[in-house]
Amino acid sequence: MIGTILSIFYVIARIMANNERTFIMVKPDGVQRGLVGKIIKRFEAKGFKLVALKFQWASEDLLKNHYADLSARPFFPGLVKYMSSGPVVPMVWEGLNVVKTGRVLLGETNPANSAPGTIRGDLCVQVGRNIIHGSDAVESAKKEIALWFTEKELVNWKPAQESWVYED
Ligand code: DAT
Ligand code: MG
């Protein structure tokens, strides 16, 4: 009996862990340089699940809100100008530890410090043109997802590969 209850809790905890979500966005330079497909491929190939994706030219207001935590930094005006200089590809990805692992796939903020094999390590050079955004914590991911997507835009589906990505 206890064993059954524990195994039910274990299964629920595991399913909840696999449902973690992160906000990933290809920045205007990533779009202009034709890297959208390559970047999406990294997350797809890893085994993460795409939950939402769109293509939009974001307003300065939205971007100021998105980067509100950095508003006092000297590079903030340049950051908003860069981010609003062309269309972006905001996305939501889901999976086990996807926030932390997503950041590993991205590489360090400054591409000069990003390891080869990471997106920033392989595909860009300067911190002010680092081609991709990724949430830095589960809480900020929730905030960012709510800022860029409506609840209806988050698609509920089960990938055919799921039982091959995760243990039973
Ligand atoms: P990250 O994007 O890795 O989460 P962050 O949140 O500290 O990094 O900063 C947001 C973006 O701001 C970052 O992707 C690029 C830009 N940025 C950060 N530090 C910068 C700096 N010292 N000079 C110019 N741009 C910077
Ligand atoms: Mg950040």
Short mmCIF file of C-alpha atoms and ligand atoms in Angstrom, two decimals:
data_model
loop_
_atom_site.label_atom_id
_atom_site.label_comp_id
_atom_site.label_asym_id
_atom_site.label_seq_id
_atom_site.Cartn_x
_atom_site.Cartn_y
_atom_site.Cartn_z
CA MET A 1 0.00 0.00 0.00
CA ILE A 2 2.68 2.50 1.11
CA GLY A 3 4.75 1.36 -1.84
CA THR A 4 1.90 2.09 -4.26
CA ILE A 5 1.31 5.56 -2.78
CA LEU A 6 5.03 6.35 -2.93
CA SER A 7 5.28 5.21 -6.52
CA ILE A 8 2.27 7.38 -7.47
CA PHE A 9 3.96 10.41 -5.80
CA TYR A 10 7.17 9.53 -7.60
CA VAL A 11 5.42 9.43 -10.99
CA ILE A 12 3.61 12.76 -10.32
CA ALA A 13 6.86 14.44 -9.18
CA ARG A 14 8.61 13.18 -12.29
CA ILE A 15 5.89 14.40 -14.64
CA MET A 16 5.93 17.82 -12.93
CA ALA A 17 9.72 18.04 -13.26
CA ASN A 18 9.47 17.26 -16.98
CA ASN A 19 6.97 20.12 -17.35
CA GLU A 20 9.40 22.91 -16.47
CA ARG A 21 9.27 25.71 -19.04
CA THR A 22 11.71 28.34 -20.23
CA PHE A 23 11.48 31.40 -22.46
CA ILE A 24 13.95 31.41 -25.35
CA MET A 25 14.16 34.14 -27.97
CA VAL A 26 16.22 34.50 -31.13
CA LYS A 27 17.34 38.15 -31.12
CA PRO A 28 17.28 40.44 -34.20
CA ASP A 29 20.89 39.57 -35.16
CA GLY A 30 20.09 35.84 -35.02
CA VAL A 31 17.13 36.44 -37.36
CA GLN A 32 19.11 38.71 -39.74
CA ARG A 33 21.97 36.21 -39.87
CA GLY A 34 19.64 33.34 -40.82
CA LEU A 35 20.30 31.35 -37.65
CA VAL A 36 16.69 30.73 -36.56
CA GLY A 37 16.54 27.16 -37.88
CA LYS A 38 19.94 26.26 -36.46
CA ILE A 39 19.02 27.57 -33.00
CA ILE A 40 15.65 25.80 -32.93
CA LYS A 41 17.40 22.63 -34.07
CA ARG A 42 19.62 22.62 -30.96
CA PHE A 43 16.62 22.59 -28.63
CA GLU A 44 14.72 20.08 -30.78
CA ALA A 45 17.69 17.75 -31.10
CA LYS A 46 18.31 17.85 -27.35
CA GLY A 47 14.82 16.41 -26.81
CA PHE A 48 13.02 19.46 -25.43
CA LYS A 49 9.42 20.10 -26.39
CA LEU A 50 8.30 23.22 -28.25
CA VAL A 51 5.26 24.75 -26.56
CA ALA A 52 4.95 28.11 -28.33
CA LEU A 53 6.69 30.11 -31.05
CA LYS A 54 6.03 33.33 -32.93
CA PHE A 55 7.71 35.88 -35.15
CA GLN A 56 7.28 39.52 -34.23
CA TRP A 57 8.85 42.94 -34.28
CA ALA A 58 8.70 43.77 -30.58
CA SER A 59 7.93 47.29 -29.35
CA GLU A 60 10.40 49.24 -27.22
CA ASP A 61 7.86 49.13 -24.38
CA LEU A 62 7.72 45.34 -24.42
CA LEU A 63 11.51 45.11 -24.51
CA LYS A 64 11.95 47.64 -21.68
CA ASN A 65 9.57 45.52 -19.66
CA HIS A 66 11.38 42.30 -20.61
CA TYR A 67 14.74 43.74 -19.51
CA ALA A 68 13.35 45.84 -16.62
CA ASP A 69 15.88 44.31 -14.17
CA LEU A 70 18.70 45.83 -16.23
CA SER A 71 17.21 49.33 -16.61
CA ALA A 72 19.88 50.96 -14.44
CA ARG A 73 22.78 49.45 -16.38
CA PRO A 74 24.77 51.71 -18.75
CA PHE A 75 24.19 49.38 -21.71
CA PHE A 76 20.37 49.39 -21.26
CA PRO A 77 19.51 52.03 -23.94
CA GLY A 78 21.75 50.27 -26.48
CA LEU A 79 20.24 46.91 -25.53
CA VAL A 80 16.67 48.14 -26.13
CA LYS A 81 17.69 49.78 -29.42
CA TYR A 82 19.36 46.56 -30.62
CA MET A 83 16.47 44.36 -29.52
CA SER A 84 13.92 46.59 -31.27
CA SER A 85 15.98 46.94 -34.47
CA GLY A 86 14.26 44.00 -36.19
CA PRO A 87 12.01 41.00 -35.71
CA VAL A 88 12.65 38.35 -33.06
CA VAL A 89 11.51 34.75 -32.53
CA PRO A 90 10.11 34.29 -29.01
CA MET A 91 9.60 30.66 -27.97
CA VAL A 92 8.63 28.51 -25.01
CA TRP A 93 10.41 25.18 -24.51
CA GLU A 94 9.53 22.51 -21.98
CA GLY A 95 11.42 19.64 -20.35
CA LEU A 96 13.38 18.34 -17.39
CA ASN A 97 15.57 21.17 -16.00
CA VAL A 98 14.99 23.09 -19.23
CA VAL A 99 15.78 26.49 -17.63
CA LYS A 100 19.24 25.48 -16.44
CA THR A 101 20.02 23.20 -19.36
CA GLY A 102 18.74 25.87 -21.78
CA ARG A 103 21.31 28.28 -20.35
CA VAL A 104 23.99 25.63 -20.87
CA LEU A 105 22.94 25.26 -24.52
CA LEU A 106 23.16 29.08 -24.89
CA GLY A 107 26.62 29.49 -23.35
CA GLU A 108 27.85 32.46 -21.29
CA THR A 109 26.34 35.95 -21.72
CA ASN A 110 29.60 37.15 -23.30
CA PRO A 111 30.34 34.94 -26.34
CA ALA A 112 34.06 35.44 -25.65
CA ASN A 113 33.57 33.27 -22.56
CA SER A 114 31.15 30.78 -24.16
CA ALA A 115 32.50 27.27 -24.71
CA PRO A 116 32.67 25.90 -28.25
CA GLY A 117 29.64 23.69 -28.83
CA THR A 118 27.28 26.20 -27.23
CA ILE A 119 25.05 28.43 -29.36
CA ARG A 120 26.85 31.64 -28.40
CA GLY A 121 30.24 29.89 -28.38
CA ASP A 122 29.76 28.69 -31.95
CA LEU A 123 27.72 31.43 -33.61
CA CYS A 124 28.55 34.91 -32.28
CA VAL A 125 31.37 37.16 -31.08
CA GLN A 126 30.25 40.16 -28.98
CA VAL A 127 28.09 40.52 -25.85
CA GLY A 128 25.97 43.23 -27.48
CA ARG A 129 25.20 40.89 -30.43
CA ASN A 130 24.80 37.56 -28.67
CA ILE A 131 21.90 36.31 -30.88
CA ILE A 132 19.76 34.56 -28.25
CA HIS A 133 17.97 35.09 -24.94
CA GLY A 134 17.19 32.41 -22.33
CA SER A 135 15.49 32.74 -18.94
CA ASP A 136 17.89 32.52 -15.99
CA ALA A 137 15.52 30.97 -13.40
CA VAL A 138 12.16 29.20 -13.19
CA GLU A 139 10.55 32.33 -11.69
CA SER A 140 11.86 34.69 -14.39
CA ALA A 141 10.81 32.14 -17.03
CA LYS A 142 7.23 32.30 -15.73
CA LYS A 143 7.29 36.10 -15.86
CA GLU A 144 8.77 36.23 -19.35
CA ILE A 145 6.40 33.59 -20.76
CA ALA A 146 3.41 35.57 -19.42
CA LEU A 147 4.87 38.77 -20.90
CA TRP A 148 5.31 37.40 -24.43
CA PHE A 149 2.52 34.81 -24.74
CA THR A 150 -1.12 34.45 -23.81
CA GLU A 151 -2.24 31.26 -22.08
CA LYS A 152 -4.03 30.23 -25.32
CA GLU A 153 -0.80 30.44 -27.32
CA LEU A 154 0.86 27.77 -25.14
CA VAL A 155 0.10 24.53 -26.95
CA ASN A 156 -0.71 21.37 -25.01
CA TRP A 157 0.58 18.32 -26.93
CA LYS A 158 2.51 15.10 -26.46
CA PRO A 159 5.54 14.55 -28.69
CA ALA A 160 5.77 11.05 -30.21
CA GLN A 161 9.38 10.81 -28.96
CA GLU A 162 8.54 11.49 -25.30
CA SER A 163 8.94 7.92 -24.01
CA TRP A 164 12.31 7.75 -25.78
CA VAL A 165 13.59 10.97 -24.20
CA TYR A 166 12.43 10.17 -20.64
CA GLU A 167 12.57 6.92 -18.66
CA ASP A 168 9.21 5.31 -17.81
P1 DAT B 1 21.82 36.89 -20.39
O1 DAT B 1 21.27 37.32 -21.73
O2 DAT B 1 22.92 35.89 -20.56
O3 DAT B 1 20.75 36.44 -19.43
P2 DAT B 1 21.90 39.38 -18.88
O4 DAT B 1 20.50 39.08 -18.48
O5 DAT B 1 22.87 39.72 -17.81
O6 DAT B 1 22.53 38.18 -19.74
O7 DAT B 1 21.90 40.59 -19.93
C1 DAT B 1 20.91 40.67 -20.91
C2 DAT B 1 21.55 41.08 -22.21
O8 DAT B 1 22.11 42.37 -22.07
C3 DAT B 1 22.71 40.19 -22.67
O9 DAT B 1 22.26 39.05 -23.35
C4 DAT B 1 23.46 41.12 -23.54
C5 DAT B 1 23.29 42.47 -22.86
N1 DAT B 1 24.44 42.75 -21.99
C6 DAT B 1 24.70 42.19 -20.79
N2 DAT B 1 25.84 42.66 -20.27
C7 DAT B 1 26.30 43.56 -21.18
C8 DAT B 1 27.43 44.40 -21.25
N3 DAT B 1 28.34 44.42 -20.26
N4 DAT B 1 27.58 45.18 -22.33
C9 DAT B 1 26.68 45.17 -23.34
N5 DAT B 1 25.58 44.41 -23.34
C10 DAT B 1 25.40 43.61 -22.28
MG MG B 2 19.22 37.50 -18.52
#
